[in-house]
PDB file of C-alpha atoms in Angstrom:
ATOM      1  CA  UNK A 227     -19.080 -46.794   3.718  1.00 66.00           C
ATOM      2  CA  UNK A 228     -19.759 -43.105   3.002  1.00 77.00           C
ATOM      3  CA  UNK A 229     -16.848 -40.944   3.047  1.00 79.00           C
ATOM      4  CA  UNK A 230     -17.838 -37.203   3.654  1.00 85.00           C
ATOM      5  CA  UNK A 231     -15.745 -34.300   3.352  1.00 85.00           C
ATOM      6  CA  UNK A 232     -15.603 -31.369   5.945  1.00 86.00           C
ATOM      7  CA  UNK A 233     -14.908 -27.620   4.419  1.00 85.00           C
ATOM      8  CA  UNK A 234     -12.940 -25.689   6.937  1.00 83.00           C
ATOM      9  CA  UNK A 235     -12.970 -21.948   6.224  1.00 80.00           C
ATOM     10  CA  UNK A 236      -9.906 -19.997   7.668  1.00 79.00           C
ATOM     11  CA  UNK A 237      -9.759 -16.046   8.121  1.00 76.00           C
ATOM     12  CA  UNK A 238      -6.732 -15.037   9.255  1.00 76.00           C
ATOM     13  CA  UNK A 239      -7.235 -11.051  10.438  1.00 86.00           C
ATOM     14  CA  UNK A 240      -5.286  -8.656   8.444  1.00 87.00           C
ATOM     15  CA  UNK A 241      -2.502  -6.567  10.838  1.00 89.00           C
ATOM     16  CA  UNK A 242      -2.621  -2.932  11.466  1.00 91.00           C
ATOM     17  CA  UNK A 243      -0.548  -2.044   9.017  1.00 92.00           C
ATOM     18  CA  UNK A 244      -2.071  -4.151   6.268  1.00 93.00           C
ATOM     19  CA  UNK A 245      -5.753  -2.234   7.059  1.00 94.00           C
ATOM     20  CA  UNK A 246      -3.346   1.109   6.424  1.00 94.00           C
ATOM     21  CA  UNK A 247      -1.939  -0.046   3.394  1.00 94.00           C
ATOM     22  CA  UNK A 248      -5.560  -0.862   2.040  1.00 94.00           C
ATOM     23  CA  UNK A 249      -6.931   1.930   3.207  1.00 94.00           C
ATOM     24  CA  UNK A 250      -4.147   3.887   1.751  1.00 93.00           C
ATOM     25  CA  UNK A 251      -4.762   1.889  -1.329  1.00 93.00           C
ATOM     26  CA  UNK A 252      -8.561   3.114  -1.413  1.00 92.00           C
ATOM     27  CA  UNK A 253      -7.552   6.582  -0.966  1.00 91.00           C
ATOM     28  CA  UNK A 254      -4.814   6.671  -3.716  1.00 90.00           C
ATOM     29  CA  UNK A 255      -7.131   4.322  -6.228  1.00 91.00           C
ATOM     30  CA  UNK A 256      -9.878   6.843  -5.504  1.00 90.00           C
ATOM     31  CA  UNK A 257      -7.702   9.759  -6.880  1.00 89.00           C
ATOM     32  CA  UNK A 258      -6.962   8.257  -9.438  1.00 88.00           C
ATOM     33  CA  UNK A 259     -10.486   7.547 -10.582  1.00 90.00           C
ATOM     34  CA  UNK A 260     -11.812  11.032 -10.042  1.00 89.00           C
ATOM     35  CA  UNK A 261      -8.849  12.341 -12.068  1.00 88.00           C
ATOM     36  CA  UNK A 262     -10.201  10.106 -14.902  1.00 88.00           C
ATOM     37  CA  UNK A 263     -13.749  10.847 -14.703  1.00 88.00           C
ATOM     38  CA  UNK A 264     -13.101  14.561 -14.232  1.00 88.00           C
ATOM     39  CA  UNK A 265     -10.478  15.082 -16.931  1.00 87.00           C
ATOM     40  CA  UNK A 266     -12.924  12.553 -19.436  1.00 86.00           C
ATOM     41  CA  UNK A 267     -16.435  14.464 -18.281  1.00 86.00           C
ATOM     42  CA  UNK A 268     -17.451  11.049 -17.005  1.00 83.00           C
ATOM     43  CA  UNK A 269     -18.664  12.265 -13.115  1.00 75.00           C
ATOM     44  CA  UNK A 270     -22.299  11.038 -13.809  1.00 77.00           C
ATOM     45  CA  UNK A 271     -21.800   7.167 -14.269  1.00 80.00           C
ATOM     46  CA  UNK A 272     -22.714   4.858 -11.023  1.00 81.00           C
ATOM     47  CA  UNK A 273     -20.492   1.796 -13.165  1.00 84.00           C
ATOM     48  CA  UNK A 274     -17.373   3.976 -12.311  1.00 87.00           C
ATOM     49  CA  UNK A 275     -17.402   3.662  -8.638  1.00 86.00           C
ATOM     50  CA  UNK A 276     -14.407   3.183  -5.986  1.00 87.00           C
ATOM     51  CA  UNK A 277     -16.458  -0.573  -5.094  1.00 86.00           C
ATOM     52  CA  UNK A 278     -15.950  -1.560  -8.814  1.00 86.00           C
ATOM     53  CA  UNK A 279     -12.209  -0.692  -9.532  1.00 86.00           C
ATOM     54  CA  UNK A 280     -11.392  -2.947  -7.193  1.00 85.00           C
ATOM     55  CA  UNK A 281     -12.011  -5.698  -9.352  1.00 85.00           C
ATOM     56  CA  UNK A 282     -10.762  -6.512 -12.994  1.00 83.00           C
ATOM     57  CA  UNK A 283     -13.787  -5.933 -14.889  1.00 85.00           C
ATOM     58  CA  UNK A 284     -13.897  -2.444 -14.198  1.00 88.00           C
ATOM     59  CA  UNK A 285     -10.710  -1.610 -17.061  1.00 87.00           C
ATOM     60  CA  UNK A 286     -13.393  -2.942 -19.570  1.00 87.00           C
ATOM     61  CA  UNK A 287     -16.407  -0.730 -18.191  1.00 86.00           C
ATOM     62  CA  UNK A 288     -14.247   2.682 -18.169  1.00 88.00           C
ATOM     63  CA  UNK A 289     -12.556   1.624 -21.668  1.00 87.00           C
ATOM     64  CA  UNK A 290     -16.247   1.216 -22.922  1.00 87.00           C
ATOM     65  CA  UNK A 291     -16.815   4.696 -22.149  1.00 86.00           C
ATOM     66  CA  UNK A 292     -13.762   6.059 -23.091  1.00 87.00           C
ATOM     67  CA  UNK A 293     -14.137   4.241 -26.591  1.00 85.00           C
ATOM     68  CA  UNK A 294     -15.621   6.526 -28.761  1.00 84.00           C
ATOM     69  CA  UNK A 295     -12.976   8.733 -27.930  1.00 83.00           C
ATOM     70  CA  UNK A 296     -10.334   6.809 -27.757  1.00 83.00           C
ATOM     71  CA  UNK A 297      -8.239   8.510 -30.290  1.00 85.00           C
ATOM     72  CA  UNK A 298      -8.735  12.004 -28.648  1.00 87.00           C
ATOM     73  CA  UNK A 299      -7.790  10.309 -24.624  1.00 87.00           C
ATOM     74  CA  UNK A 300      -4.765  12.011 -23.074  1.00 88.00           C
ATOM     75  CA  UNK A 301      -1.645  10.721 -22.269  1.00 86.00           C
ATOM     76  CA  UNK A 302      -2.275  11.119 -18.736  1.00 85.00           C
ATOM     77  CA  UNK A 303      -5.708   9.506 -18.585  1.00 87.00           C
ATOM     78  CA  UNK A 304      -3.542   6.501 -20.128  1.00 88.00           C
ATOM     79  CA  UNK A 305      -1.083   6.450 -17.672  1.00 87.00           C
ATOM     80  CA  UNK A 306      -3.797   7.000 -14.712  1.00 87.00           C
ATOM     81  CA  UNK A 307      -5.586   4.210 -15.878  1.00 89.00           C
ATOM     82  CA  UNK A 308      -2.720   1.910 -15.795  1.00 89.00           C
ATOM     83  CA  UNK A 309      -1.898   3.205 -12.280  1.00 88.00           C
ATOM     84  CA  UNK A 310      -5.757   2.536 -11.432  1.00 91.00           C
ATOM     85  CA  UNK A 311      -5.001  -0.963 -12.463  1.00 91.00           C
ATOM     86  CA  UNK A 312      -1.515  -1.419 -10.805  1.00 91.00           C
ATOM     87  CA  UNK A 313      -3.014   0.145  -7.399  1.00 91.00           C
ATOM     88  CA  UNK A 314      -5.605  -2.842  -7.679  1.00 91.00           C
ATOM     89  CA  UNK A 315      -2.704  -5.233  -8.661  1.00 92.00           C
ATOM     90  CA  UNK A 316      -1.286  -4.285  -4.726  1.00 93.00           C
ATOM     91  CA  UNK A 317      -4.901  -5.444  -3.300  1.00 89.00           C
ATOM     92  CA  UNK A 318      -4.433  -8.569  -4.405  1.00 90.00           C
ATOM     93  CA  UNK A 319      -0.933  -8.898  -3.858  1.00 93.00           C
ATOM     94  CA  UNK A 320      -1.405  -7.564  -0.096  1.00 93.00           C
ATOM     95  CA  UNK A 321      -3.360 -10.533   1.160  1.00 89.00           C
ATOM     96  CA  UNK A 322      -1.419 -13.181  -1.481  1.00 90.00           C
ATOM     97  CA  UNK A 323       2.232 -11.562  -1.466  1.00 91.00           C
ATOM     98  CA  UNK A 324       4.781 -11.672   1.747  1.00 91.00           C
ATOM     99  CA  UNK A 325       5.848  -8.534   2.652  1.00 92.00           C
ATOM    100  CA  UNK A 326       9.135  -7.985   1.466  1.00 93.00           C
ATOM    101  CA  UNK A 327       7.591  -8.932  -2.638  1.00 94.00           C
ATOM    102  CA  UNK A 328       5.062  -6.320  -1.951  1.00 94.00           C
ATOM    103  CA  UNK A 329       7.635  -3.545  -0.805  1.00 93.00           C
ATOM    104  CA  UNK A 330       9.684  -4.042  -3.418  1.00 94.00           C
ATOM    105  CA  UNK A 331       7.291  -4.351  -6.358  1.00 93.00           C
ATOM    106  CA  UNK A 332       5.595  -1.366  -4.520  1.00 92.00           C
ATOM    107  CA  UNK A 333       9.286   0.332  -4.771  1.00 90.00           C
ATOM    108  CA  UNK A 334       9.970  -0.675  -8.414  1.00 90.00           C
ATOM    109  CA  UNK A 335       6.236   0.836  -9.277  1.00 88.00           C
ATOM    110  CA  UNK A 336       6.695   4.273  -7.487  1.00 85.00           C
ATOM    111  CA  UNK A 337      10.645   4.398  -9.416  1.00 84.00           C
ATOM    112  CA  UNK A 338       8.851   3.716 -12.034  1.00 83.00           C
ATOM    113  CA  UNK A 339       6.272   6.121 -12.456  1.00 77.00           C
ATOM    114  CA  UNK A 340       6.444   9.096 -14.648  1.00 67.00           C
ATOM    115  CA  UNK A 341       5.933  13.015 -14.391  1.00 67.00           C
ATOM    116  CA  UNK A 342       2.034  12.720 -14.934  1.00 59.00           C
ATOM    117  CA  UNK A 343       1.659  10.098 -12.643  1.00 73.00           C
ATOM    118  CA  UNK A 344      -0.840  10.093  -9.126  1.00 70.00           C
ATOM    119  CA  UNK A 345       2.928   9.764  -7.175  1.00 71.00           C
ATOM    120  CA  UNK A 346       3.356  12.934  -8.078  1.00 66.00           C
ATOM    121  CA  UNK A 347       0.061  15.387  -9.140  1.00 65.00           C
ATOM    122  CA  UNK A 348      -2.424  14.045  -6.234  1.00 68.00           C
ATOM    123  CA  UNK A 349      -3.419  16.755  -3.847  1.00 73.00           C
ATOM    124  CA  UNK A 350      -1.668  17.150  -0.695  1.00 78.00           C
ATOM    125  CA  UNK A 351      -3.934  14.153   1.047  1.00 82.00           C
ATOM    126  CA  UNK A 352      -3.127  11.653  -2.075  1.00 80.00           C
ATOM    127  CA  UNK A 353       0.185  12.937  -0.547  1.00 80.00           C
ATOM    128  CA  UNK A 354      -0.333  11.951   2.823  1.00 85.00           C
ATOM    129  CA  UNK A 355      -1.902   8.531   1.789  1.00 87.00           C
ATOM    130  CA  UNK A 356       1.224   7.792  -0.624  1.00 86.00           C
ATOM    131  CA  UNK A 357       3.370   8.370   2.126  1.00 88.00           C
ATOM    132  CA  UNK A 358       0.953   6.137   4.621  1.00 91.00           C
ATOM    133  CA  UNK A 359       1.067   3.471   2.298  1.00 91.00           C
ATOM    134  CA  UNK A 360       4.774   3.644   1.652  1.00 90.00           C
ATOM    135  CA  UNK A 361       5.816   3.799   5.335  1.00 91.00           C
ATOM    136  CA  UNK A 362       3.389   0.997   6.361  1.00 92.00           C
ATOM    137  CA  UNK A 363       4.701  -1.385   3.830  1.00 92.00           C
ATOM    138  CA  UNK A 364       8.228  -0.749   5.333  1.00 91.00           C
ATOM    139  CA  UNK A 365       7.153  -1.219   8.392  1.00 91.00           C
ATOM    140  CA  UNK A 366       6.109  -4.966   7.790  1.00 89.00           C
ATOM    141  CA  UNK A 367       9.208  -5.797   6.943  1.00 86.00           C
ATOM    142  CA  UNK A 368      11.413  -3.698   9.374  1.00 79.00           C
ATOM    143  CA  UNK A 369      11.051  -3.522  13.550  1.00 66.00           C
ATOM    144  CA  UNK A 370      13.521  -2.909  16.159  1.00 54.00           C
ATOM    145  CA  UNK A 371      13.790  -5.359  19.333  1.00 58.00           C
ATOM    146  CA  UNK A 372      15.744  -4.936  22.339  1.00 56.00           C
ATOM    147  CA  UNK A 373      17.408  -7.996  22.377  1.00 61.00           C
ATOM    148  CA  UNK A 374      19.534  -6.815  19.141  1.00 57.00           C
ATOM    149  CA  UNK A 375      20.568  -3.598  20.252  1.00 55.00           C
ATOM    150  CA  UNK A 376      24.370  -3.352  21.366  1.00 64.00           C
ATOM    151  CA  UNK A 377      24.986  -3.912  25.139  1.00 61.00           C
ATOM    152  CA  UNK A 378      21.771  -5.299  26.055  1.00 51.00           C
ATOM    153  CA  UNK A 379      21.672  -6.467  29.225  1.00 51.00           C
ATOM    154  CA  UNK A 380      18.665  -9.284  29.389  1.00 46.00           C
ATOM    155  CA  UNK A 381      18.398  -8.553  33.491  1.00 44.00           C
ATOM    156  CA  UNK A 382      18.568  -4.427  33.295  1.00 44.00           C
ATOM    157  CA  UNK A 383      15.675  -3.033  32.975  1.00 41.00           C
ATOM    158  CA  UNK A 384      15.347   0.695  30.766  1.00 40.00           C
ATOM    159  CA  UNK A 385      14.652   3.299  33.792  1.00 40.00           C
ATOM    160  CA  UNK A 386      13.136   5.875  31.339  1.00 39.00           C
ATOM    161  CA  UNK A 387      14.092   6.999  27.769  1.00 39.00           C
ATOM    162  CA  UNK A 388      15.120  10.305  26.870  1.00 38.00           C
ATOM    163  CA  UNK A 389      15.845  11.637  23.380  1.00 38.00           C
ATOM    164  CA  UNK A 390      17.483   8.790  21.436  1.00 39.00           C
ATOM    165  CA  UNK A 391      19.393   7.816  24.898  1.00 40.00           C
ATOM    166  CA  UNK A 392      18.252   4.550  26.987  1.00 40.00           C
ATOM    167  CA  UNK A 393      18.904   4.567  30.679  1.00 41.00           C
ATOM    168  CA  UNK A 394      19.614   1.613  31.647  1.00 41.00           C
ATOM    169  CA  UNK A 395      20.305   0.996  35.609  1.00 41.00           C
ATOM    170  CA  UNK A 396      21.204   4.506  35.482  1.00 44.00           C
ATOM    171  CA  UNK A 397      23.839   4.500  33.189  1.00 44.00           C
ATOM    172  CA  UNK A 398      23.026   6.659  29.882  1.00 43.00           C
ATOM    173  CA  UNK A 399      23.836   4.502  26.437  1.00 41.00           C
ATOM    174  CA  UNK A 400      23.092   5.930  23.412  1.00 40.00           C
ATOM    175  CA  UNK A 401      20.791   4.526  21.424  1.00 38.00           C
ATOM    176  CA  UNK A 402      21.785   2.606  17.843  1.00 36.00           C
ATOM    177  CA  UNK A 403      18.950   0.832  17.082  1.00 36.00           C
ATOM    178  CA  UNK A 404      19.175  -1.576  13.705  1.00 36.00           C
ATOM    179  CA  UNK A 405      16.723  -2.564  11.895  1.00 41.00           C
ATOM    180  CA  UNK A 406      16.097  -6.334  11.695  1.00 43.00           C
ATOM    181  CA  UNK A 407      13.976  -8.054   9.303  1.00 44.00           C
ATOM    182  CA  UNK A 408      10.955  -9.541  10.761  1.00 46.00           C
ATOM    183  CA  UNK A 409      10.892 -13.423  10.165  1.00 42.00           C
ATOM    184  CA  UNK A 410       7.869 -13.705   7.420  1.00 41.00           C
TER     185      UNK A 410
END
């Protein structure tokens, strides 16, 4: 008797704020490459695309062109490079990593980084996308539900909400929302 084996293929959807951390991701990784290629004079190679630095060959393709001048590279091209190759690090670790890893490696990374870095010479949309990426990583680990907050009432029901203060059956509470830690 033949035994045959069945391949099951499972995608599991990535959440909101995982598409805004890649996309984040893109944006800041895309910086970072045209930095390189602009400070190096290397705008005119297709090899040194966004599509390829997001896998690991693509350190060897830009070192091959920055070879012959190796000697003469600048500090911050270095350190841009090695940011280039963190940034695709978080890819990987976004889909492979739970959340709280990824927020703190992301943490430690950002702490780490020093006064030539992307963190802190992107323009003010590298800016914007730091901050996205930063903010959406938090927010996998961190949301706020009802049931936690002090005097919740499971049978009252929040008439409206008005700047930080919950009305609930028309008596005003202020609102002290904790964070809890979502259950990964």
């Amino acid at each position: 008797k033949e035994s045959t084996c069945e391949i099951a293929e499972i995608h599991i959807q990535m959440t909101e704020d995982m598409e805004k951390i890649q996309k984040a991701l893109f944006y800041v990784m895309n910086s970072c490459l045209q930095e390189v290629k602009s400070i190096n004079k290397l705008e005119n190679h297709e090899e040194l695309s966004l599509e390829n630095a997001v896998f690991h060959h693509f350190d060897g393709i830009l070192k091959q062109y920055l070879d012959p001048q190796w000697s003469k590279v600048s500090y911050k091209t270095k350190q841009l490079m090695g940011e280039l190759a963190e940034f695709r690090r978080f890819f990987h670790k976004l889909v492979n990593d739970d959340p709280f890893s990824f927020y703190h490696e992301l943490q430690v990374f950002r702490h780490s980084a020093s006064d030539v870095s992307i963190w802190y010479l992107g323009d003010m949309e590298t800016g914007n996308s730091i901050h996205k990426l930063m903010a959406a990583s938090k927010k996998r680990l961190y949301h706020v539900r009802s049931e936690y907050l002090p005097n919740h009432d499971s049978d009252a029901s929040a008439d409206e909400e008005d700047e930080g203060n919950t009305h609930v059956n028309g008596e005003e509470k202020k609102d002290q929302t904790s964070l809890i830690y979502n259950k990964v």
